[in-house]
XYZ file of N, CA and C in Angstrom:
546
model
N 0.831 -1.151 -0.004
C -0.035 0.044 -0.011
C 0.786 1.308 0.009
N 0.186 2.417 -0.035
C 0.977 3.659 -0.162
C 1.858 3.825 0.965
N 1.605 3.417 2.198
C 2.507 3.533 3.479
C 3.756 2.743 3.326
N 3.624 1.652 2.614
C 4.819 0.842 2.361
C 5.748 1.395 1.410
N 5.175 2.147 0.338
C 6.025 2.714 -0.545
C 6.625 3.915 0.069
N 6.020 4.624 0.866
C 6.514 5.850 1.681
C 7.742 5.313 2.628
N 7.465 4.111 3.198
C 8.592 3.527 4.004
C 9.829 3.158 3.257
N 9.621 2.557 1.945
C 10.673 2.218 1.112
C 11.446 3.486 0.754
N 10.730 4.580 0.392
C 11.521 5.826 0.042
C 12.254 6.334 1.279
N 11.742 6.132 2.507
C 12.376 6.683 3.715
C 13.530 5.687 3.834
N 13.630 4.585 3.555
C 14.946 3.692 3.660
C 15.987 4.243 2.733
N 15.492 4.547 1.446
C 16.378 5.075 0.529
C 17.197 6.324 0.930
N 16.187 7.243 1.350
C 16.771 8.602 1.753
C 17.656 8.405 3.127
N 17.360 7.667 4.058
C 18.200 7.373 5.183
C 19.489 6.817 4.817
N 19.439 5.791 3.756
C 20.660 5.326 3.296
C 21.558 6.232 2.727
N 21.125 7.409 2.303
C 21.736 8.390 1.640
C 22.306 9.461 2.821
N 21.912 9.003 4.100
C 22.466 9.824 5.202
C 21.638 11.058 5.551
N 20.390 11.064 5.106
C 19.492 12.281 5.276
C 18.475 11.881 6.153
N 17.871 12.913 6.921
C 16.588 12.791 7.688
C 15.589 13.597 6.688
N 14.339 13.050 6.789
C 13.268 13.556 5.913
C 11.970 13.759 6.700
N 11.089 14.422 6.042
C 9.783 14.528 6.582
C 8.792 14.510 5.188
N 7.605 14.403 5.574
C 6.578 14.418 4.453
C 5.719 15.650 4.663
N 5.246 15.992 3.330
C 4.253 17.149 3.225
C 3.014 16.540 2.537
N 1.893 17.105 2.868
C 0.685 16.632 2.194
C 0.803 17.019 0.818
N 0.194 16.168 -0.131
C 0.461 16.318 -1.571
C -0.893 16.159 -2.214
N -1.239 17.158 -2.969
C -2.516 16.992 -3.745
C -2.212 17.584 -5.134
N -1.610 16.653 -5.952
C -1.403 16.950 -7.407
C -1.396 15.686 -8.131
N -1.617 15.877 -9.520
C -1.547 14.662 -10.382
C -0.233 14.152 -10.410
N 0.008 12.747 -10.431
C -0.944 11.815 -10.710
C -1.287 11.113 -9.371
N -1.223 11.839 -8.241
C -1.325 11.354 -6.960
C -2.768 11.203 -6.487
N -3.042 10.362 -5.558
C -4.369 10.196 -5.034
C -4.308 11.176 -3.782
N -5.401 11.985 -3.691
C -5.265 12.978 -2.659
C -5.458 12.179 -1.195
N -4.558 12.485 -0.302
C -4.757 11.814 0.980
C -3.941 10.569 1.031
N -3.422 10.062 -0.004
C -2.652 8.836 0.004
C -1.354 9.033 -0.662
N -0.798 10.166 -0.648
C 0.487 10.520 -1.172
C 1.143 11.551 -0.449
N 2.504 11.618 -0.491
C 3.236 12.657 0.202
C 4.297 13.133 -0.675
N 4.794 14.360 -0.355
C 6.001 14.892 -0.935
C 7.030 14.626 0.047
N 8.307 14.274 -0.407
C 9.471 14.004 0.474
C 10.338 15.225 0.582
N 10.426 15.634 1.784
C 11.277 16.800 1.920
C 12.560 16.593 2.839
N 13.754 17.006 2.352
C 14.987 16.884 3.000
C 15.638 18.207 3.159
N 15.959 18.715 4.198
C 16.521 20.048 4.435
C 15.779 21.008 3.803
N 14.393 21.091 3.833
C 13.565 21.992 3.329
C 13.322 21.911 1.775
N 13.959 20.952 1.173
C 13.812 20.853 -0.093
C 12.984 19.633 -0.559
N 11.904 19.703 -1.600
C 11.148 18.689 -1.950
C 12.058 17.899 -3.016
N 12.260 16.629 -2.683
C 13.215 15.764 -3.474
C 12.507 14.628 -4.188
N 11.096 14.417 -3.805
C 10.423 13.340 -4.296
C 9.041 13.238 -3.777
N 8.264 12.238 -4.371
C 6.921 11.939 -4.103
C 6.805 10.448 -3.911
N 5.801 10.084 -2.984
C 5.514 8.687 -2.962
C 4.024 8.538 -2.604
N 3.564 7.415 -2.992
C 2.091 7.174 -2.748
C 1.197 6.478 -3.688
N -0.060 6.428 -3.433
C -1.049 5.766 -4.376
C -1.375 6.583 -5.437
N -1.372 6.077 -6.780
C -1.853 6.780 -7.879
C -3.300 7.062 -7.822
N -3.597 8.205 -8.442
C -5.108 8.450 -8.552
C -5.872 7.360 -9.364
N -7.053 7.043 -8.969
C -7.812 6.048 -9.547
C -8.031 6.149 -11.172
N -8.264 7.407 -11.572
C -8.403 7.810 -12.954
C -7.003 7.460 -13.762
N -5.831 7.709 -13.095
C -4.580 7.343 -13.635
C -4.405 5.908 -13.836
N -4.767 5.169 -12.831
C -4.669 3.662 -12.828
C -5.563 3.137 -14.114
N -6.760 3.726 -14.152
C -7.705 3.290 -15.092
C -7.172 3.647 -16.517
N -6.711 4.892 -16.744
C -6.220 5.288 -18.013
C -4.927 4.549 -18.513
N -4.178 4.170 -17.621
C -2.900 3.593 -18.084
C -2.983 2.036 -17.916
N -4.240 1.425 -17.600
C -4.358 0.099 -17.336
C -3.536 -0.609 -16.181
N -3.415 0.277 -15.111
C -2.708 -0.241 -13.963
C -3.741 -0.907 -13.066
N -3.255 -1.654 -12.099
C -4.166 -2.311 -11.208
C -4.712 -1.254 -10.204
N -6.007 -1.479 -9.874
C -6.468 -0.434 -8.685
C -5.495 -0.315 -7.640
N -5.414 0.919 -7.133
C -4.535 1.268 -5.936
C -3.130 0.949 -6.036
N -2.749 1.183 -7.419
C -1.236 0.992 -7.818
C -0.428 2.321 -7.066
N 0.748 1.811 -6.662
C 1.513 2.763 -5.928
C 2.749 3.058 -6.584
N 3.504 4.209 -6.365
C 4.684 4.462 -7.065
C 5.384 5.511 -6.324
N 6.777 5.686 -6.657
C 7.573 6.749 -6.100
C 8.446 7.267 -7.061
N 8.829 8.670 -6.786
C 9.917 9.280 -7.609
C 10.784 10.114 -6.665
N 12.116 9.950 -6.883
C 13.077 10.544 -6.206
C 14.060 11.263 -7.174
N 14.241 12.594 -7.041
C 15.327 13.315 -7.767
C 16.640 13.086 -7.025
N 17.406 12.150 -7.427
C 18.595 11.852 -6.792
C 19.720 13.034 -6.996
N 19.731 13.920 -7.960
C 20.429 14.943 -8.023
C 20.101 16.031 -6.862
N 18.703 16.163 -6.640
C 18.388 17.106 -5.594
C 18.718 16.507 -4.254
N 18.596 15.152 -4.012
C 18.854 14.499 -2.891
C 20.454 14.751 -2.518
N 21.266 14.585 -3.477
C 22.663 14.708 -3.335
C 23.160 16.115 -3.160
N 22.254 17.105 -3.575
C 22.594 18.469 -3.499
C 22.127 19.146 -2.251
N 21.585 18.457 -1.423
C 20.988 19.247 -0.134
C 21.861 19.149 1.163
N 23.192 19.104 0.811
C 24.166 19.278 1.791
C 24.408 18.162 2.710
N 24.370 16.856 2.179
C 24.513 15.747 2.875
C 25.913 15.425 3.051
N 26.380 14.950 4.234
C 27.738 14.549 4.407
C 28.071 13.383 3.694
N 29.327 13.264 3.167
C 29.825 12.027 2.525
C 29.742 10.916 3.416
N 29.446 9.687 2.837
C 29.393 8.552 3.647
C 30.349 7.463 3.152
N 30.933 6.831 4.230
C 31.913 5.730 3.918
C 31.255 4.655 3.170
N 31.617 4.112 2.082
C 31.135 2.965 1.430
C 31.610 1.668 2.265
N 30.720 0.880 2.300
C 30.926 -0.440 2.992
C 31.556 -1.348 2.032
N 32.677 -1.999 2.491
C 33.332 -3.035 1.539
C 32.297 -4.130 1.111
N 32.354 -4.524 -0.180
C 31.580 -5.565 -0.729
C 32.243 -6.945 -0.209
N 31.386 -7.624 0.352
C 31.857 -9.000 0.911
C 31.731 -10.145 -0.178
N 32.718 -10.792 -0.562
C 32.771 -11.689 -1.672
C 32.842 -13.064 -1.182
N 32.954 -13.273 0.110
C 33.044 -14.704 0.731
C 31.633 -15.164 0.845
N 31.563 -16.501 0.942
C 30.238 -17.177 1.148
C 29.591 -16.709 2.360
N 28.206 -16.542 2.258
C 27.545 -16.228 3.411
C 26.941 -17.417 4.137
N 26.600 -17.284 5.263
C 25.999 -18.432 6.121
C 24.674 -17.753 6.628
N 23.607 -18.660 6.578
C 22.297 -18.119 7.088
C 21.867 -19.046 8.253
N 21.450 -18.470 9.249
C 20.962 -19.160 10.526
C 19.540 -18.625 10.722
N 18.575 -19.632 10.980
C 17.191 -19.272 11.377
C 17.030 -19.619 12.795
N 16.185 -18.773 13.420
C 15.836 -18.925 14.910
C 14.301 -18.584 14.899
N 13.767 -19.329 15.989
C 12.434 -19.085 16.475
C 12.526 -19.043 17.819
N 12.208 -17.758 18.537
C 12.143 -17.688 19.938
C 10.777 -17.383 20.496
N 10.404 -17.977 21.522
C 9.066 -17.643 22.194
C 9.435 -16.666 23.220
N 8.687 -15.544 23.026
C 8.953 -14.338 23.988
C 7.532 -13.895 24.545
N 7.555 -13.065 25.468
C 6.393 -12.398 26.016
C 5.686 -11.587 24.964
N 4.330 -11.456 24.935
C 3.824 -10.740 23.854
C 4.103 -9.307 23.877
N 4.615 -8.817 25.066
C 4.887 -7.414 25.044
C 6.117 -6.935 24.543
N 7.084 -7.969 24.294
C 8.436 -7.736 23.756
C 8.372 -7.605 22.192
N 8.670 -6.406 21.714
C 8.589 -6.194 20.441
C 9.575 -7.023 19.559
N 9.109 -7.504 18.354
C 9.948 -8.361 17.556
C 11.347 -7.613 17.211
N 11.334 -6.320 17.128
C 12.581 -5.642 16.731
C 13.604 -5.813 17.988
N 13.191 -6.080 19.104
C 14.013 -6.153 20.381
C 14.879 -7.477 20.049
N 14.218 -8.498 19.467
C 15.073 -9.608 19.173
C 16.139 -9.563 18.139
N 15.644 -8.732 17.087
C 16.808 -8.363 16.166
C 17.958 -7.556 16.699
N 17.515 -6.647 17.672
C 18.569 -5.831 18.157
C 19.510 -6.586 18.975
N 19.153 -7.446 19.856
C 19.945 -8.436 20.528
C 20.883 -9.209 19.728
N 20.318 -9.805 18.735
C 21.027 -10.645 17.809
C 22.235 -9.810 17.142
N 21.943 -8.552 16.775
C 22.877 -7.537 16.047
C 24.008 -7.410 16.914
N 23.982 -7.575 18.166
C 25.024 -7.224 19.091
C 26.140 -8.434 19.198
N 25.827 -9.583 18.567
C 26.567 -10.677 18.693
C 27.494 -10.792 17.275
N 28.728 -11.073 17.501
C 29.688 -11.221 16.389
C 29.322 -10.007 15.334
N 29.402 -8.841 15.759
C 28.998 -7.572 14.974
C 29.757 -7.563 13.599
N 31.029 -7.887 13.566
C 31.805 -7.869 12.336
C 31.295 -8.807 11.321
N 30.507 -9.859 11.841
C 30.133 -10.942 10.863
C 28.662 -10.816 10.443
N 27.924 -10.169 11.184
C 26.487 -10.030 10.953
C 26.202 -9.098 9.805
N 25.730 -9.588 8.811
C 25.366 -8.772 7.536
C 23.910 -8.335 7.484
N 23.032 -9.287 8.027
C 21.568 -8.809 8.120
C 20.879 -9.704 9.195
N 19.861 -9.022 9.744
C 18.980 -9.748 10.679
C 17.560 -9.337 10.364
N 16.725 -10.370 9.976
C 15.341 -9.971 9.513
C 14.382 -10.902 10.240
N 13.288 -10.223 10.815
C 12.247 -11.020 11.353
C 11.409 -11.252 10.321
N 11.000 -12.748 10.054
C 10.298 -13.160 8.973
C 8.896 -13.721 9.433
N 8.705 -13.869 10.656
C 7.402 -14.364 11.107
C 7.169 -14.171 12.508
N 5.944 -13.910 12.857
C 5.566 -13.659 14.139
C 4.342 -14.559 14.353
N 4.260 -15.510 15.219
C 3.263 -16.446 15.278
C 2.541 -16.413 16.753
N 1.234 -16.327 16.822
C 0.687 -16.309 17.896
C -0.526 -17.339 17.715
N -0.622 -18.530 18.408
C -1.700 -19.437 18.106
C -1.585 -20.572 19.136
N -2.330 -21.591 18.788
C -2.629 -22.662 19.670
C -1.345 -23.506 20.260
N -0.152 -23.349 19.388
C 0.853 -23.974 19.988
C 1.823 -23.173 20.853
N 1.504 -21.995 21.078
C 2.169 -21.038 21.901
C 1.310 -20.641 23.170
N 1.823 -20.468 24.311
C 1.012 -20.025 25.371
C 0.325 -18.683 25.054
N -0.905 -18.412 25.598
C -1.678 -17.216 25.139
C -0.935 -15.898 25.518
N -0.043 -15.901 26.465
C 0.558 -14.566 26.772
C 1.925 -14.361 26.220
N 2.287 -15.335 25.208
C 3.487 -15.331 24.459
C 3.327 -15.261 22.983
N 4.522 -15.043 22.264
C 4.443 -15.264 20.689
C 5.657 -15.707 20.232
N 5.782 -16.269 19.070
C 6.917 -16.925 18.440
C 7.499 -15.909 17.492
N 8.653 -15.441 17.590
C 9.300 -14.493 16.673
C 10.417 -15.277 15.967
N 10.264 -15.404 14.535
C 11.151 -16.147 13.716
C 12.193 -15.115 13.098
N 13.457 -15.399 13.036
C 14.403 -14.438 12.689
C 15.472 -15.190 11.735
N 15.791 -14.508 10.710
C 16.831 -14.967 9.720
C 18.081 -14.157 10.002
N 19.273 -14.740 10.235
C 20.503 -13.998 10.329
C 21.426 -14.478 9.351
N 22.042 -13.519 8.542
C 22.979 -13.825 7.466
C 24.265 -13.296 8.128
N 25.269 -14.237 7.983
C 26.588 -13.957 8.412
C 27.578 -14.114 7.255
N 28.586 -13.108 7.219
C 29.630 -13.249 6.209
C 30.933 -12.624 6.734
N 31.991 -13.237 6.624
C 33.353 -12.616 7.026
C 33.922 -11.973 5.682
N 34.584 -10.965 5.786
C 35.113 -10.287 4.784
C 36.438 -10.972 4.092
N 37.169 -11.771 4.938
C 38.246 -12.363 4.518
C 38.408 -13.998 4.471
N 37.307 -14.644 4.823
C 37.355 -16.073 4.873
C 35.957 -16.672 4.913
N 35.917 -17.992 4.549
C 34.666 -18.624 4.745
C 34.494 -19.130 6.136
N 33.357 -18.822 6.770
C 33.038 -19.107 8.113
C 33.116 -20.702 8.332
N 33.819 -21.200 9.501
C 33.802 -22.533 9.706
C 32.627 -22.913 10.320
N 32.417 -24.371 10.446
C 31.295 -24.841 11.311
C 31.454 -24.542 12.714
N 32.770 -24.588 13.105
C 33.060 -24.308 14.591
C 32.574 -22.846 14.937
N 32.967 -21.933 14.063
C 32.632 -20.382 14.171
C 31.083 -20.383 14.202
N 30.400 -21.061 13.316
C 28.994 -20.866 13.117
C 28.230 -21.525 14.363
N 28.726 -22.659 14.896
C 28.405 -23.173 16.166
C 28.362 -22.261 17.434
N 29.477 -21.650 17.453
C 29.724 -20.808 18.602
C 28.838 -19.555 18.497
N 28.644 -19.095 17.285
C 27.850 -17.868 17.025
C 26.461 -18.102 17.249
N 25.934 -19.411 16.838
C 24.662 -19.702 17.194
C 24.341 -19.926 18.607
N 25.335 -20.525 19.307
C 25.197 -20.672 20.829
C 25.103 -19.335 21.561
N 25.977 -18.377 20.997
C 26.031 -17.024 21.463
C 24.644 -16.166 21.435
N 24.050 -16.403 20.286
C 22.857 -15.713 19.853
C 21.791 -16.218 20.802
N 21.718 -17.644 20.866
C 20.601 -18.308 21.637
C 20.828 -17.878 23.243
N 22.034 -17.843 23.665
C 22.229 -17.457 25.061
C 21.730 -16.037 25.315
N 22.297 -15.088 24.489
C 21.936 -13.588 24.692
C 20.484 -13.326 24.646
N 19.756 -13.995 23.516
C 18.274 -13.592 23.324
C 17.616 -14.251 24.580
N 18.109 -15.428 24.958
C 17.201 -16.118 26.124
C 17.464 -15.205 27.382
N 18.769 -14.828 27.678
C 18.968 -14.178 28.856
C 18.520 -12.561 29.026
N 18.611 -11.900 27.858
C 18.183 -10.611 27.776
C 16.738 -10.380 27.678
N 16.028 -11.371 27.008
C 14.684 -11.088 26.677
C 13.778 -12.314 27.371
N 14.318 -13.043 28.257
C 13.699 -14.148 28.877
C 12.960 -14.969 27.921
N 13.653 -15.244 26.631
C 13.017 -16.028 25.612
C 13.484 -17.540 25.768
N 12.737 -18.367 24.948
C 12.914 -19.734 24.928
C 13.129 -20.044 23.503
N 14.157 -20.757 22.990
C 14.227 -21.130 21.579
C 13.195 -22.241 21.281
N 12.490 -22.051 20.207
C 11.401 -22.866 19.777
C 11.924 -24.161 19.075
């Protein structure tokens, strides 16, 4: 939906090192109330949201189609500080999946944050891919499934390293969030 598109634009702008805000937008080809202008340092650098129903109809697009536009020249020209490029990792990655049962009040992002503190130099990504509340989990708890991608810059990770990292992740999440590995 249009809010997801706005979130995607936010990720792009933040990756460029900028903070941003939105402004209400009522202009073609955008749907009034479901689109926004993207403002960085007082300058409108793009738009994001749902396209107007007439635009969708006239161009044969699905109803409620969403789009965004970013002027990268404008984004680069608003006084952003240069950012250090992250080296491209060419060694093979290792993927570990976990499912932790936590109290319902614990946000899923808390699990990701704890995992991100383990083996920091090797963690490439931590992604929550499922939250389950159902008959197999106590009523006051939920299961949070997380995918962890690990990769070293200079070597292939060994089975021993991965076993140690896995144990460290389980230990930290269990102790800091009173979680149980599912």
